mmCIF file of C-alpha atoms and ligand atoms in Angstrom:
data_model
loop_
_atom_site.group_PDB
_atom_site.id
_atom_site.type_symbol
_atom_site.label_atom_id
_atom_site.label_comp_id
_atom_site.label_asym_id
_atom_site.label_seq_id
_atom_site.Cartn_x
_atom_site.Cartn_y
_atom_site.Cartn_z
ATOM 1 C CA MET A 3 18.556 1.584 -6.057
ATOM 2 C CA ARG A 4 17.061 1.422 -2.858
ATOM 3 C CA THR A 5 17.400 4.729 -0.805
ATOM 4 C CA GLY A 6 15.298 3.563 2.099
ATOM 5 C CA ARG A 7 12.853 6.793 3.115
ATOM 6 C CA ALA A 8 12.759 7.953 -0.398
ATOM 7 C CA GLY A 9 9.559 9.915 0.498
ATOM 8 C CA HIS A 10 6.862 7.466 -1.236
ATOM 9 C CA ASP A 11 4.195 7.912 1.644
ATOM 10 C CA PRO A 12 0.882 8.133 0.965
ATOM 11 C CA ALA A 13 -1.425 11.387 1.314
ATOM 12 C CA ARG A 14 -3.456 9.986 4.310
ATOM 13 C CA MET A 15 -5.653 12.635 5.002
ATOM 14 C CA LEU A 16 -5.786 13.442 1.256
ATOM 15 C CA ASP A 17 -6.356 11.097 -1.574
ATOM 16 C CA TRP A 18 -3.843 8.277 -0.878
ATOM 17 C CA ASP A 19 -1.890 9.037 -3.796
ATOM 18 C CA CYS A 20 2.281 8.832 -3.311
ATOM 19 C CA LEU A 21 3.566 11.915 -2.081
ATOM 20 C CA ALA A 22 6.847 11.145 -3.993
ATOM 21 C CA CYS A 23 5.373 9.998 -7.638
ATOM 22 C CA ASP A 24 1.390 11.143 -7.412
ATOM 23 C CA LYS A 25 0.725 7.596 -7.967
ATOM 24 C CA PRO A 26 -2.146 5.844 -6.361
ATOM 25 C CA TRP A 27 -0.364 4.314 -2.921
ATOM 26 C CA PRO A 28 1.013 1.753 -2.863
ATOM 27 C CA CYS A 29 3.310 2.503 -6.063
ATOM 28 C CA ASP A 30 6.093 0.432 -6.835
ATOM 29 C CA PRO A 31 8.789 2.095 -4.944
ATOM 30 C CA ALA A 32 6.841 2.117 -1.825
ATOM 31 C CA ARG A 33 5.465 -1.710 -2.339
ATOM 32 C CA GLU A 34 9.435 -2.853 -3.199
ATOM 33 C CA GLU A 35 10.267 -0.667 0.664
ATOM 34 C CA LEU A 36 7.100 -2.438 2.390
ATOM 35 C CA LEU A 37 8.305 -6.059 0.968
ATOM 36 C CA ALA A 38 12.071 -5.111 2.024
ATOM 37 C CA THR A 39 10.859 -3.987 5.643
ATOM 38 C CA HIS A 40 7.985 -6.193 6.831
ATOM 39 C CA ASP A 41 7.520 -10.151 6.728
ATOM 40 C CA ALA A 42 4.055 -11.731 4.985
ATOM 41 C CA VAL A 43 2.405 -11.245 8.161
ATOM 42 C CA GLN A 44 3.497 -7.701 9.342
ATOM 43 C CA LEU A 45 2.932 -6.899 5.906
ATOM 44 C CA ARG A 46 -0.824 -8.009 5.626
ATOM 45 C CA ILE A 47 -1.622 -6.183 8.980
ATOM 46 C CA THR A 48 -0.387 -3.433 8.026
ATOM 47 C CA MET A 49 -1.968 -2.950 4.329
ATOM 48 C CA TRP A 50 -4.871 -4.136 5.821
ATOM 49 C CA SER A 51 -4.979 -0.933 8.466
ATOM 50 C CA ALA A 52 -3.958 0.861 5.226
ATOM 51 C CA LEU A 53 -7.044 0.173 3.587
ATOM 52 C CA GLU A 54 -9.214 0.194 6.565
ATOM 53 C CA GLU A 55 -7.812 4.052 6.935
ATOM 54 C CA ALA A 56 -8.153 4.837 3.146
ATOM 55 C CA VAL A 57 -11.616 3.881 2.810
ATOM 56 C CA HIS A 58 -12.628 6.881 4.767
ATOM 57 C CA ILE A 59 -10.741 8.957 2.722
ATOM 58 C CA LEU A 60 -11.181 7.688 -0.567
ATOM 59 C CA PRO A 61 -14.431 8.006 -2.905
ATOM 60 C CA PRO A 62 -16.666 5.201 -2.995
ATOM 61 C CA THR A 63 -14.261 2.308 -4.597
ATOM 62 C CA PRO A 64 -15.600 -1.547 -5.108
ATOM 63 C CA ALA A 65 -14.077 -3.146 -2.485
ATOM 64 C CA SER A 66 -12.300 -5.550 -5.488
ATOM 65 C CA GLU A 67 -10.501 -2.814 -6.574
ATOM 66 C CA LEU A 68 -9.350 -1.549 -3.294
ATOM 67 C CA PHE A 69 -8.313 -5.144 -2.328
ATOM 68 C CA GLU A 70 -6.206 -5.247 -5.899
ATOM 69 C CA ARG A 71 -4.588 -2.428 -4.733
ATOM 70 C CA PHE A 72 -3.838 -2.731 -0.939
ATOM 71 C CA LEU A 73 -3.840 -6.373 -0.892
ATOM 72 C CA ARG A 74 -3.323 -8.795 -3.581
ATOM 73 C CA TRP A 75 0.311 -7.621 -4.288
ATOM 74 C CA THR A 76 1.069 -8.838 -1.197
ATOM 75 C CA ASP A 77 0.560 -12.341 -2.196
ATOM 76 C CA ARG A 78 3.936 -11.859 -4.320
ATOM 77 C CA ARG A 79 5.570 -12.372 -0.540
ATOM 78 C CA VAL A 80 4.208 -15.584 0.141
ATOM 79 C CA ALA A 81 4.666 -16.825 -3.311
ATOM 80 C CA GLY A 82 8.135 -15.882 -3.982
HETATM 81 ZN ZN1 ZN B 120 5.471 6.984 -5.291
#
């Protein structure tokens, strides 16, 4: 059940894990929330910004991994 702000937000200044469930953000509930509250364009802009922010915080991570984590899943919206 979607409860709105369930606290599935990233630990932005720390490790970008979810504050609620401790998984790499965006966790599944966070993705659901983002999908529900953003259109396809907003979603990509939001996730690009998140990626750019996270890249300065996270340990060196392959770009492909970052892409998978932050952006690839957003295609779900377009694919329907
Ligand atoms: Zn979470």
